PDB file of C-alpha atoms in Angstrom:
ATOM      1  CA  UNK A   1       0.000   0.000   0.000  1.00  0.00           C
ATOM      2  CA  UNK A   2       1.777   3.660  -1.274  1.00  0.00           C
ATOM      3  CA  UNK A   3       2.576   6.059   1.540  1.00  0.00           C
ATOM      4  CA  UNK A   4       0.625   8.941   2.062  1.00  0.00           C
ATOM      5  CA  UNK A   5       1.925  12.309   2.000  1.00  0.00           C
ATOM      6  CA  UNK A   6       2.209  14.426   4.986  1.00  0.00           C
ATOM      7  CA  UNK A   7       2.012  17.830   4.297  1.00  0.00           C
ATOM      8  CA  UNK A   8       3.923  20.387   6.425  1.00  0.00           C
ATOM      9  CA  UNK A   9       0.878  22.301   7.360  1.00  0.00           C
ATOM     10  CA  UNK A  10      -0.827  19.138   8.802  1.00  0.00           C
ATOM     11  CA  UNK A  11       2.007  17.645  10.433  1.00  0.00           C
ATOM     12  CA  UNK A  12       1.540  17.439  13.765  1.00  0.00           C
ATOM     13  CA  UNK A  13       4.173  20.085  15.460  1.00  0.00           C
ATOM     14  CA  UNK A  14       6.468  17.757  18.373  1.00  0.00           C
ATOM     15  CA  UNK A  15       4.791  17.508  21.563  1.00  0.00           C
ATOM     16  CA  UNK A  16       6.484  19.966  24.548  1.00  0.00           C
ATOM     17  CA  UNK A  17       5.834  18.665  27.961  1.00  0.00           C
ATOM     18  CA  UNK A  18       3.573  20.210  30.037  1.00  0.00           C
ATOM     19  CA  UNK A  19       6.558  20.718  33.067  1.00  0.00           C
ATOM     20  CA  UNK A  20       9.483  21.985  30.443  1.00  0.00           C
ATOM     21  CA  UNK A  21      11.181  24.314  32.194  1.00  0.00           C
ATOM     22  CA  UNK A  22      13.117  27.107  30.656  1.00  0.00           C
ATOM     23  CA  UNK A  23      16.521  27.762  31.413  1.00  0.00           C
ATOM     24  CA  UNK A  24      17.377  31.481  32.956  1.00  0.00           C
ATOM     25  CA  UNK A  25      20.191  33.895  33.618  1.00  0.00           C
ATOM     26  CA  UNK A  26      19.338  35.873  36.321  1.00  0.00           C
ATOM     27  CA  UNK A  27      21.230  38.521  38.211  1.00  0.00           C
ATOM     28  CA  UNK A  28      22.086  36.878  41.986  1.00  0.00           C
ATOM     29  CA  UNK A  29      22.604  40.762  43.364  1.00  0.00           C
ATOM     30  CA  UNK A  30      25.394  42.636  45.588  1.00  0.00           C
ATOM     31  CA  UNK A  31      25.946  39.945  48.339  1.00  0.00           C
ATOM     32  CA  UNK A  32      23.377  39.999  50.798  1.00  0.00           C
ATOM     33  CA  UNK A  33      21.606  43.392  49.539  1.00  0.00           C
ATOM     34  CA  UNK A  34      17.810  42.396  49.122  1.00  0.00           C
ATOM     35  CA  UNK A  35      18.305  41.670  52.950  1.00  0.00           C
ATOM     36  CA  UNK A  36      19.365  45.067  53.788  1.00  0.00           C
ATOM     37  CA  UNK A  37      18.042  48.567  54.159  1.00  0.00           C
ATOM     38  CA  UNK A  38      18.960  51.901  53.249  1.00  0.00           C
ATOM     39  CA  UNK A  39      20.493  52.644  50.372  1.00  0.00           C
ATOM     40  CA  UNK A  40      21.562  49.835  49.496  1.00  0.00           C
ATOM     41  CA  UNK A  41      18.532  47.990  49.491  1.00  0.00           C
ATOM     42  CA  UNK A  42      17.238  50.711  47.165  1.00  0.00           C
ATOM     43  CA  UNK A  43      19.883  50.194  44.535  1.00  0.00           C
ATOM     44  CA  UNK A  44      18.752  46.657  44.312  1.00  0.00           C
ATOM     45  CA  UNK A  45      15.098  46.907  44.281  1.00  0.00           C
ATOM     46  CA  UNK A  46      14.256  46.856  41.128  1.00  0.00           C
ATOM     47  CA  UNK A  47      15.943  43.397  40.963  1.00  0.00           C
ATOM     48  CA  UNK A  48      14.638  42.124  43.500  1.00  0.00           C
ATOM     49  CA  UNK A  49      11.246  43.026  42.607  1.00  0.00           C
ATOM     50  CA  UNK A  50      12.053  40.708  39.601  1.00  0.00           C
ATOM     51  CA  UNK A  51      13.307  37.636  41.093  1.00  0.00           C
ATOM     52  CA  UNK A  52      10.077  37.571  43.251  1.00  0.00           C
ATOM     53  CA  UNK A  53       7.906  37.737  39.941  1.00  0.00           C
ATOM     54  CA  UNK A  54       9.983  34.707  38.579  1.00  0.00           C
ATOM     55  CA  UNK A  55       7.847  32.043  40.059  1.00  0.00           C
ATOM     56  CA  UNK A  56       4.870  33.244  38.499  1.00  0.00           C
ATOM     57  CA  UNK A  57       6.795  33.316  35.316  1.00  0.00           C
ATOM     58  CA  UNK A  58       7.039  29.570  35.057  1.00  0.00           C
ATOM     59  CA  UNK A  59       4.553  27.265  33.670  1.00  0.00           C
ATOM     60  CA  UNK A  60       4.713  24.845  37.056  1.00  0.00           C
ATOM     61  CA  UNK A  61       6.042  24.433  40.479  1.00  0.00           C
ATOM     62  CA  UNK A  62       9.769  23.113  39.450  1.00  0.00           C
ATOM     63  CA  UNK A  63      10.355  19.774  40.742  1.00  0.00           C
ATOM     64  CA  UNK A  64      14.461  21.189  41.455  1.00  0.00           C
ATOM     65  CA  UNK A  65      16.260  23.937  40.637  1.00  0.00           C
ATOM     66  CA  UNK A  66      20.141  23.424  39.160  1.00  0.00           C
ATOM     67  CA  UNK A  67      21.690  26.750  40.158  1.00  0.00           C
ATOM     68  CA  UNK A  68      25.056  27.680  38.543  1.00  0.00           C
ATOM     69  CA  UNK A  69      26.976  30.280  40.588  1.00  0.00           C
ATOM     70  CA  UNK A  70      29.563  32.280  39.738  1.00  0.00           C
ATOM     71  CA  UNK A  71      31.258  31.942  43.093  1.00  0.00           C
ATOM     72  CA  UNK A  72      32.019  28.636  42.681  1.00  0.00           C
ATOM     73  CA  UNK A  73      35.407  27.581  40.081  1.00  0.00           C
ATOM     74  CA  UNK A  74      36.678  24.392  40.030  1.00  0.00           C
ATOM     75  CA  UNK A  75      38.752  22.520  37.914  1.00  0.00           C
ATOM     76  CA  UNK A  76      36.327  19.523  37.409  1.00  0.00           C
ATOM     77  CA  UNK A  77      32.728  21.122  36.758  1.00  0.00           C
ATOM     78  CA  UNK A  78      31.324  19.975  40.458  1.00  0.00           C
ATOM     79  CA  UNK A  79      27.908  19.284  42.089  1.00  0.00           C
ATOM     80  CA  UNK A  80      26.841  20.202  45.753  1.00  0.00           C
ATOM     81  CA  UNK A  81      25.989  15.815  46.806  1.00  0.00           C
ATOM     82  CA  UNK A  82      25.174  16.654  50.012  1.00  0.00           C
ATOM     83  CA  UNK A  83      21.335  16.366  51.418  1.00  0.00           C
ATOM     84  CA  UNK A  84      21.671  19.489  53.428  1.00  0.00           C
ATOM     85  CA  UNK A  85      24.355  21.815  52.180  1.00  0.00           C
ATOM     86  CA  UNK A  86      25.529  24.069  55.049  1.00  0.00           C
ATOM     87  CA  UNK A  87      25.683  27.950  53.672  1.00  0.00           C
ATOM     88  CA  UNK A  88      28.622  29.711  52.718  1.00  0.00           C
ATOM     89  CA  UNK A  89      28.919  33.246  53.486  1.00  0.00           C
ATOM     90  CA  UNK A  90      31.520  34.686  51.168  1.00  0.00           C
ATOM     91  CA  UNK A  91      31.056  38.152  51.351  1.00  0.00           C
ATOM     92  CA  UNK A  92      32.237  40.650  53.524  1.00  0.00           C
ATOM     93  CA  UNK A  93      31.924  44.089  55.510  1.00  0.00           C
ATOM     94  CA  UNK A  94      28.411  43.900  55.552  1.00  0.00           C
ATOM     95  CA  UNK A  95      26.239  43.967  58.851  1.00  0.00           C
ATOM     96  CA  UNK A  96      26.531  40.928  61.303  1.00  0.00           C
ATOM     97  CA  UNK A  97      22.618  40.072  60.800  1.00  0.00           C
ATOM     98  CA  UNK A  98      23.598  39.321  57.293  1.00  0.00           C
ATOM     99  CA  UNK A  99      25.331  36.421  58.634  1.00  0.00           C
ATOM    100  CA  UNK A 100      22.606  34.913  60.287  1.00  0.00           C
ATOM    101  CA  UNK A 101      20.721  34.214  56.974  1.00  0.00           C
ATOM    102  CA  UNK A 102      19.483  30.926  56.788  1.00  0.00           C
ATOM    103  CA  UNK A 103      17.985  28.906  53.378  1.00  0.00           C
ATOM    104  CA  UNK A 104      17.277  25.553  54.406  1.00  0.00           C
ATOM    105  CA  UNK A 105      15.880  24.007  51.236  1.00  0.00           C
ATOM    106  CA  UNK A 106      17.122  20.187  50.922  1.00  0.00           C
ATOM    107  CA  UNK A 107      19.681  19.253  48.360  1.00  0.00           C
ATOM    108  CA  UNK A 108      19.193  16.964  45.547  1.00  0.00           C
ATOM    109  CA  UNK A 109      22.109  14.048  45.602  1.00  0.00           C
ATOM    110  CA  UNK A 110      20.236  11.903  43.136  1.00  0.00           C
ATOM    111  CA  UNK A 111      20.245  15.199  40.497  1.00  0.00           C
ATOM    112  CA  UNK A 112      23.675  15.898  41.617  1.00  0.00           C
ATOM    113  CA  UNK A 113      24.617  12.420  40.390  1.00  0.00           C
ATOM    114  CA  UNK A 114      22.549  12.279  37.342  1.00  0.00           C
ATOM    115  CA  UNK A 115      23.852  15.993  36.086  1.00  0.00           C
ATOM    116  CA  UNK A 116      27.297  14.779  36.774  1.00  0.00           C
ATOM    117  CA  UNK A 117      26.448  11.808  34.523  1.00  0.00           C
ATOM    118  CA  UNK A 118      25.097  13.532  31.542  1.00  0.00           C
ATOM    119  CA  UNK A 119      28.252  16.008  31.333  1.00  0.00           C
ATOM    120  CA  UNK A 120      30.408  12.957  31.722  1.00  0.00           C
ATOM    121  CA  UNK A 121      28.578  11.353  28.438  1.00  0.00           C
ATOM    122  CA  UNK A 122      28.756  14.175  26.839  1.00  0.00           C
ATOM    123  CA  UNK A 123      32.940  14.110  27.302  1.00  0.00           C
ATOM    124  CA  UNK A 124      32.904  16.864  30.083  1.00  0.00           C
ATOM    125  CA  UNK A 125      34.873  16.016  33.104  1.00  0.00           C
ATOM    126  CA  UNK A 126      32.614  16.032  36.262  1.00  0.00           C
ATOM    127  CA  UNK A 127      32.138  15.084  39.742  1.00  0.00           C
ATOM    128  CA  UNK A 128      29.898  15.493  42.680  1.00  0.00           C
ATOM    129  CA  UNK A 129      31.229  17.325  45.728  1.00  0.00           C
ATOM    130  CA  UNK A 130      29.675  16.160  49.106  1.00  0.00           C
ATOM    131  CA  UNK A 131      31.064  18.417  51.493  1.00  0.00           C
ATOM    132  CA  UNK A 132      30.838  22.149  49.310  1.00  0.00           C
ATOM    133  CA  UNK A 133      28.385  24.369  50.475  1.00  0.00           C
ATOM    134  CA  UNK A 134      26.029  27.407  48.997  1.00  0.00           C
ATOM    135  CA  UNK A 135      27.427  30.402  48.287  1.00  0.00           C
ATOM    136  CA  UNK A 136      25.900  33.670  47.955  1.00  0.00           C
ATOM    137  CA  UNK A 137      25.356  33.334  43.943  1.00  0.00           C
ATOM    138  CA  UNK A 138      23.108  30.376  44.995  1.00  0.00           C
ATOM    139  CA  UNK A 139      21.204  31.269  48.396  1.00  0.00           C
ATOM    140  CA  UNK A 140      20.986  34.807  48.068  1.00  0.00           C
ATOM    141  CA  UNK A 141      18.623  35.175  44.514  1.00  0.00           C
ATOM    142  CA  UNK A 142      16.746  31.550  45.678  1.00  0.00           C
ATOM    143  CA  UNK A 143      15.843  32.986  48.839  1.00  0.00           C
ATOM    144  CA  UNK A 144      14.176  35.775  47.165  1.00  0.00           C
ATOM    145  CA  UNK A 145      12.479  33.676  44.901  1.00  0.00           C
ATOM    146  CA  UNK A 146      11.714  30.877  47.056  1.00  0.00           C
ATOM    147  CA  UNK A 147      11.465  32.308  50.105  1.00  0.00           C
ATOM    148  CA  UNK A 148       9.815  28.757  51.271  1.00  0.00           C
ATOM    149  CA  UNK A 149      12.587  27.023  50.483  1.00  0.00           C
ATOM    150  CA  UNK A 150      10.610  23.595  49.445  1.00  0.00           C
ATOM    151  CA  UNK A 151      11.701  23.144  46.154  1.00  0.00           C
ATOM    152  CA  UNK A 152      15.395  20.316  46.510  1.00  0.00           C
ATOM    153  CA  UNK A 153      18.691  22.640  45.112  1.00  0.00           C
ATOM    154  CA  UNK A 154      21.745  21.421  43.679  1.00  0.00           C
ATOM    155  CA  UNK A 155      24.218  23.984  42.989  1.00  0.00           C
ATOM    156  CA  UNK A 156      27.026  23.756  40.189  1.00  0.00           C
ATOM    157  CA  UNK A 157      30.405  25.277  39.604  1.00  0.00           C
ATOM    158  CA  UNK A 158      31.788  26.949  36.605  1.00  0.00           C
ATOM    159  CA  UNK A 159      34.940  25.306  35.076  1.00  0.00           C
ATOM    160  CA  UNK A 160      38.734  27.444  36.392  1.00  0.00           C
ATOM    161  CA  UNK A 161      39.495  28.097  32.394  1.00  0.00           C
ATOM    162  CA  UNK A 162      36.071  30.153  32.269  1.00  0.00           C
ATOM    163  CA  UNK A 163      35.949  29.480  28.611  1.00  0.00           C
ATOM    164  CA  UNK A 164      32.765  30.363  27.093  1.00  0.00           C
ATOM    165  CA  UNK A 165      32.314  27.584  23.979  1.00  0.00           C
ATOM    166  CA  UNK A 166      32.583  25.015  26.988  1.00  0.00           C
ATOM    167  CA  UNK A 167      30.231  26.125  29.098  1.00  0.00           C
ATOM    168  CA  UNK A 168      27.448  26.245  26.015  1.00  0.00           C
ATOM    169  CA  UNK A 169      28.505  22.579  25.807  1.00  0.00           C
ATOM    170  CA  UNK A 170      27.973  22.354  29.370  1.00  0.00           C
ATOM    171  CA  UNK A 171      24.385  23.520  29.179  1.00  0.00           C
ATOM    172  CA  UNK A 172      23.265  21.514  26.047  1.00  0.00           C
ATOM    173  CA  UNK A 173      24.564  17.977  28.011  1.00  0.00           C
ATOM    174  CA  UNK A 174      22.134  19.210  30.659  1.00  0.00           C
ATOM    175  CA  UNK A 175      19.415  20.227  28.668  1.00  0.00           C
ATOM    176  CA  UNK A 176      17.214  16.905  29.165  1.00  0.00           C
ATOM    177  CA  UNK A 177      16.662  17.722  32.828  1.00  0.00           C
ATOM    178  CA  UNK A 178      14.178  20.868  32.114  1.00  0.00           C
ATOM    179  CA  UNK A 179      11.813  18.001  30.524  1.00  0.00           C
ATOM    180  CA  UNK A 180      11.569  16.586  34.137  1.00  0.00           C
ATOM    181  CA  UNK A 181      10.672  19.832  36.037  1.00  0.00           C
ATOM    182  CA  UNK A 182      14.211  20.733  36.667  1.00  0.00           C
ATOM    183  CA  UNK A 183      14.690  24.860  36.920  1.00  0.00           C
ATOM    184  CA  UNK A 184      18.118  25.262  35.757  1.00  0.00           C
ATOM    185  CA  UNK A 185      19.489  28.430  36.680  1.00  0.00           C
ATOM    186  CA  UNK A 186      22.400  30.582  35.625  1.00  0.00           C
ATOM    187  CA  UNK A 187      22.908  32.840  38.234  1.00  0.00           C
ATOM    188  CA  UNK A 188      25.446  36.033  38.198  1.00  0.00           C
ATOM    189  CA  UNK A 189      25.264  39.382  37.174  1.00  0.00           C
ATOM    190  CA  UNK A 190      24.902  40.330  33.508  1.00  0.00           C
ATOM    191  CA  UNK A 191      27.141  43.712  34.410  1.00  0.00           C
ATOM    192  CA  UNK A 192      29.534  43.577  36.794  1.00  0.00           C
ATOM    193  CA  UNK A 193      32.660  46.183  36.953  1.00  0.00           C
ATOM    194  CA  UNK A 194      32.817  46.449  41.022  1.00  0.00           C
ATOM    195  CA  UNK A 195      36.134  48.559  40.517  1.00  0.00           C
ATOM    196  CA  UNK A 196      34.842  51.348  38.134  1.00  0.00           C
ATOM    197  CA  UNK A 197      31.416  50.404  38.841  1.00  0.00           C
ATOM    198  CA  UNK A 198      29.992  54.261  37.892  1.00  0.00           C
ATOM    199  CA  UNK A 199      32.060  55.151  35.151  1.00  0.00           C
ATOM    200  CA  UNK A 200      32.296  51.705  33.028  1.00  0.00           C
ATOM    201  CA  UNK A 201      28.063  52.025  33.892  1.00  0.00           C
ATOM    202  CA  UNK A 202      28.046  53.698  29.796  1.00  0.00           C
ATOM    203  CA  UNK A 203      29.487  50.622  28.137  1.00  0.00           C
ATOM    204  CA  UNK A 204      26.670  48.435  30.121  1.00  0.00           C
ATOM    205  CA  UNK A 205      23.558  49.829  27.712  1.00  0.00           C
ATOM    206  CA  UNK A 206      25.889  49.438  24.875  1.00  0.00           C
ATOM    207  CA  UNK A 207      26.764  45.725  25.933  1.00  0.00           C
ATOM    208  CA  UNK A 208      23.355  45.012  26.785  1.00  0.00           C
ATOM    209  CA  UNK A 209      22.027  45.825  23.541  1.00  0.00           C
ATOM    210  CA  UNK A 210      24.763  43.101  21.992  1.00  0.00           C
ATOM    211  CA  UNK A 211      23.348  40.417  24.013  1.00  0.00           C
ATOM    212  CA  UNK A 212      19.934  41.067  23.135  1.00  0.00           C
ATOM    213  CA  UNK A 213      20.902  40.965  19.655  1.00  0.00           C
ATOM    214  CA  UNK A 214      23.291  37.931  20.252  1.00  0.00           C
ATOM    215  CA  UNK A 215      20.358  35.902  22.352  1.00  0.00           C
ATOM    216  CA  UNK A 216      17.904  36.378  19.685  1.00  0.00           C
ATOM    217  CA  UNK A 217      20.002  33.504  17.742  1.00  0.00           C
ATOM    218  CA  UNK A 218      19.680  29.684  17.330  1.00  0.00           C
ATOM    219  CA  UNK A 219      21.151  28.008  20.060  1.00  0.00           C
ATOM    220  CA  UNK A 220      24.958  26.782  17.458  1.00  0.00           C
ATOM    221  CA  UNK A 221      24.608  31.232  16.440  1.00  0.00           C
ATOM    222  CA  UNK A 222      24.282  32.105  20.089  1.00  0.00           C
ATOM    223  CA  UNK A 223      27.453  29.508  21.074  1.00  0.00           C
ATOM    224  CA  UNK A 224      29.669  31.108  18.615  1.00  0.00           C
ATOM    225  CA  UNK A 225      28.875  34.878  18.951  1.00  0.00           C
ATOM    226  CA  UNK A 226      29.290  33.971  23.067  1.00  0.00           C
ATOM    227  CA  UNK A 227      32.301  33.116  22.660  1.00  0.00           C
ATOM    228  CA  UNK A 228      33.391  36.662  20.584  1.00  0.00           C
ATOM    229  CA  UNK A 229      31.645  38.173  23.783  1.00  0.00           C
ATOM    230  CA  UNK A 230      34.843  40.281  25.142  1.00  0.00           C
ATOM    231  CA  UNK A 231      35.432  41.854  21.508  1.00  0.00           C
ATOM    232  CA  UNK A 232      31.357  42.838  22.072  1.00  0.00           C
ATOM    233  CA  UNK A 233      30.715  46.850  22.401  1.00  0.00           C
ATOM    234  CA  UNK A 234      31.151  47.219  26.097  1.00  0.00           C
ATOM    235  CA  UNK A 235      31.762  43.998  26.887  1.00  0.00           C
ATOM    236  CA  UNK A 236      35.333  43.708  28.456  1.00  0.00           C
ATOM    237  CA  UNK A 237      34.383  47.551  30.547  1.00  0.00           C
ATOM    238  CA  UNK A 238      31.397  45.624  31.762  1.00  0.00           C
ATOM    239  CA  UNK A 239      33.295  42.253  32.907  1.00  0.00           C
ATOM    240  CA  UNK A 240      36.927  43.059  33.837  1.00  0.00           C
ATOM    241  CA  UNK A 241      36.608  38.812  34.569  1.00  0.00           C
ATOM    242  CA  UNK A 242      34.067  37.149  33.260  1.00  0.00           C
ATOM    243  CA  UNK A 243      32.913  34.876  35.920  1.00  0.00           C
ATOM    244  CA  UNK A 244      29.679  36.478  36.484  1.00  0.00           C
ATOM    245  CA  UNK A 245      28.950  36.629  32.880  1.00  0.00           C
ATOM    246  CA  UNK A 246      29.901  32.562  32.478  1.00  0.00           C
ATOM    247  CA  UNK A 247      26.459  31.174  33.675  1.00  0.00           C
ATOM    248  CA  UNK A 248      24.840  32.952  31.057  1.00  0.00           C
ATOM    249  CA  UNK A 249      26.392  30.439  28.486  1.00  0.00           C
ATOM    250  CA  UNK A 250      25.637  27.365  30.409  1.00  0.00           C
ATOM    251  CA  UNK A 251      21.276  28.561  30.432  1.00  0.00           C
ATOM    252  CA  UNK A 252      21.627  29.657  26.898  1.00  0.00           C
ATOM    253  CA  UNK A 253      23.253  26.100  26.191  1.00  0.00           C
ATOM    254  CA  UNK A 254      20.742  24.455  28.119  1.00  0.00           C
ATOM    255  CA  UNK A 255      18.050  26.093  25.680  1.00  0.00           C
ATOM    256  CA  UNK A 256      16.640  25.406  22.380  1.00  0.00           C
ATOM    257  CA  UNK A 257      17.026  27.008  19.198  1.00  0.00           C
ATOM    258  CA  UNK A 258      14.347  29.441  19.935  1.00  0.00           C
ATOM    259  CA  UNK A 259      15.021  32.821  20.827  1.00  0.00           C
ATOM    260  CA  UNK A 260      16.147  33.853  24.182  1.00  0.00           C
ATOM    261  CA  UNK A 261      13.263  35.648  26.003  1.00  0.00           C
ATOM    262  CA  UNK A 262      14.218  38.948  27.735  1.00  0.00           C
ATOM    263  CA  UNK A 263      12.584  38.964  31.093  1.00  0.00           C
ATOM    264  CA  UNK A 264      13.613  41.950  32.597  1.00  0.00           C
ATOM    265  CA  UNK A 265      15.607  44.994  31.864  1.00  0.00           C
ATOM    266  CA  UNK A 266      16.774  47.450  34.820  1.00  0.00           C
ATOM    267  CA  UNK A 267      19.323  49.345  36.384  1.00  0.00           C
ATOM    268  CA  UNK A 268      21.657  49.278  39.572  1.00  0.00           C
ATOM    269  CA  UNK A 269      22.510  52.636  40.315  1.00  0.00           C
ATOM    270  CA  UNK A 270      23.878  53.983  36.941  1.00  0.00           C
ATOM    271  CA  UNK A 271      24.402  50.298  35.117  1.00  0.00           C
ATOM    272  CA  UNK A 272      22.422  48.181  32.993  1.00  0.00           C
ATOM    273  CA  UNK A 273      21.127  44.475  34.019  1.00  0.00           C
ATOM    274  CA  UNK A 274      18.871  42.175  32.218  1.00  0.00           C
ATOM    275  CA  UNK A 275      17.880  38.446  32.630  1.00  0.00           C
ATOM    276  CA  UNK A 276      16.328  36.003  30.123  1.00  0.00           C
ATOM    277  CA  UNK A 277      14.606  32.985  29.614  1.00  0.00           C
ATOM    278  CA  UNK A 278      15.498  29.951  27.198  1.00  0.00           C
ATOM    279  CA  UNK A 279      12.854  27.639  26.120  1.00  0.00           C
TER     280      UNK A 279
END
């Protein structure tokens, strides 16, 4: 019996699971500064404001949340294993209640392993680290978005030769886990020139407007303009270092070819910050 032709406009378009989650880069904010006051807490408002609205961005509850900090570089990509991570508080000068914070959402051993053993397929060395803790890039922004701290956490490092091609690669190995609920998270700061933090604050529209440009790419387009991302208008003024910049490739990795969704655009003080969503 002959086939039957199928055509385009009445082929059935793949099925996307109901609990997909996207990937996002999201700024984590100035150490412990959404649990301050004064002016400080002022200057990060607006972010703040944002990170509470993320939940309600998502199409469900996530079943775990894969946070990638930018306070964490290891040689071997790593995994917090442990059940209860303690907290690490690696910021300093700020006042003593800010040391008393507390986030006591259970870790995730079983994702640690699992995440660990997708990279490793993939050919990326990785490991699972039992005794490391949560840093600020990890507690801080999921404690304003999850204040009820029920959702399991596993937190991942960024690989010591911060190159940017790799950590795309990192992303797409880990890409299957957003079909089973899991939030994967890049979180760091999409501007962030501490030492010349007013007057580099120019270059931070200018670089902002690249990576708008550069996110609106398929995911192969987004991997190689990434990795151009210091040559970018504003880019090197608005990361002297690029750790904080480095999760950013690991969510848009994680994504699909789709277009990066901006989710927010704001300022801190006189410099740019944005986050976005990949489907």
């Amino acid at each position: 019996m002959p086939a039957t032709a199928v055509s385009a406009s009445t082929m059935a378009a793949p099925e996307v699971p109901a609990s997909r989650m996207p990937a996002l880069y999201i700024p984590h904010g100035g150490g412990p500064s959404f649990f301050m006051g004064g002016e400080r807490k002022q200057r990060y408002q607006a972010a703040e404001d944002f990170l509470r609205s993320i939940d309600h961005l998502l199409p469900a509850k996530p079943s775990a949340i894969l946070i990638v900090t930018a306070h964490w570089e290891a040689d071997v990509v790593s995994f917090t294993g442990a059940a209860q991570p303690e907290l690490i508080y690696d910021y300093y000068g700020f006042p003593p209640e800010t040391y008393a914070l507390q986030y006591p959402a259970p870790g995730q051993p079983a994702l640690a392993a699992q995440a660990a053993a997708l990279l490793q397929a993939a050919g990326l060395p990785a490991a699972v680290d039992g005794h490391y803790g949560w840093d600020h890039g990890v507690f801080i922004p999921l404690k304003v978005m999850y204040p009820q701290a029920d959702i399991p956490v596993v937190a991942m490092s960024l690989q010591a030769s911060l190159d940017p091609a790799l950590h795309c690669a990192m992303g797409a190995a880990l890409h299957s886990l957003r079909d089973a609920g899991v939030l994967i998270v890049g979180a760091g700061m999409s501007y962030h020139n501490l030492a010349n933090f007013a007057a580099a604050a120019p270059a931070s529209f200018a670089f902002h407007d690249w990576l708008d440009q550069t996110l609106a790419a398929n995911r192969d387009e987004r991997t190689r303009l990434l990795a151009q991302w210091s040559q970018a208008p504003g880019g090197r003024a608005s990361h002297p270092r690029e750790e904080h910049l480095l999760p950013l490739m690991v969510a848009s990795g994680a994504g699909s070819d789709a277009p990066a969704r901006r989710l927010w655009r704001g300022a801190v003080g006189p410099s740019c910050l944005a986050a976005w969503a990949f489907d």
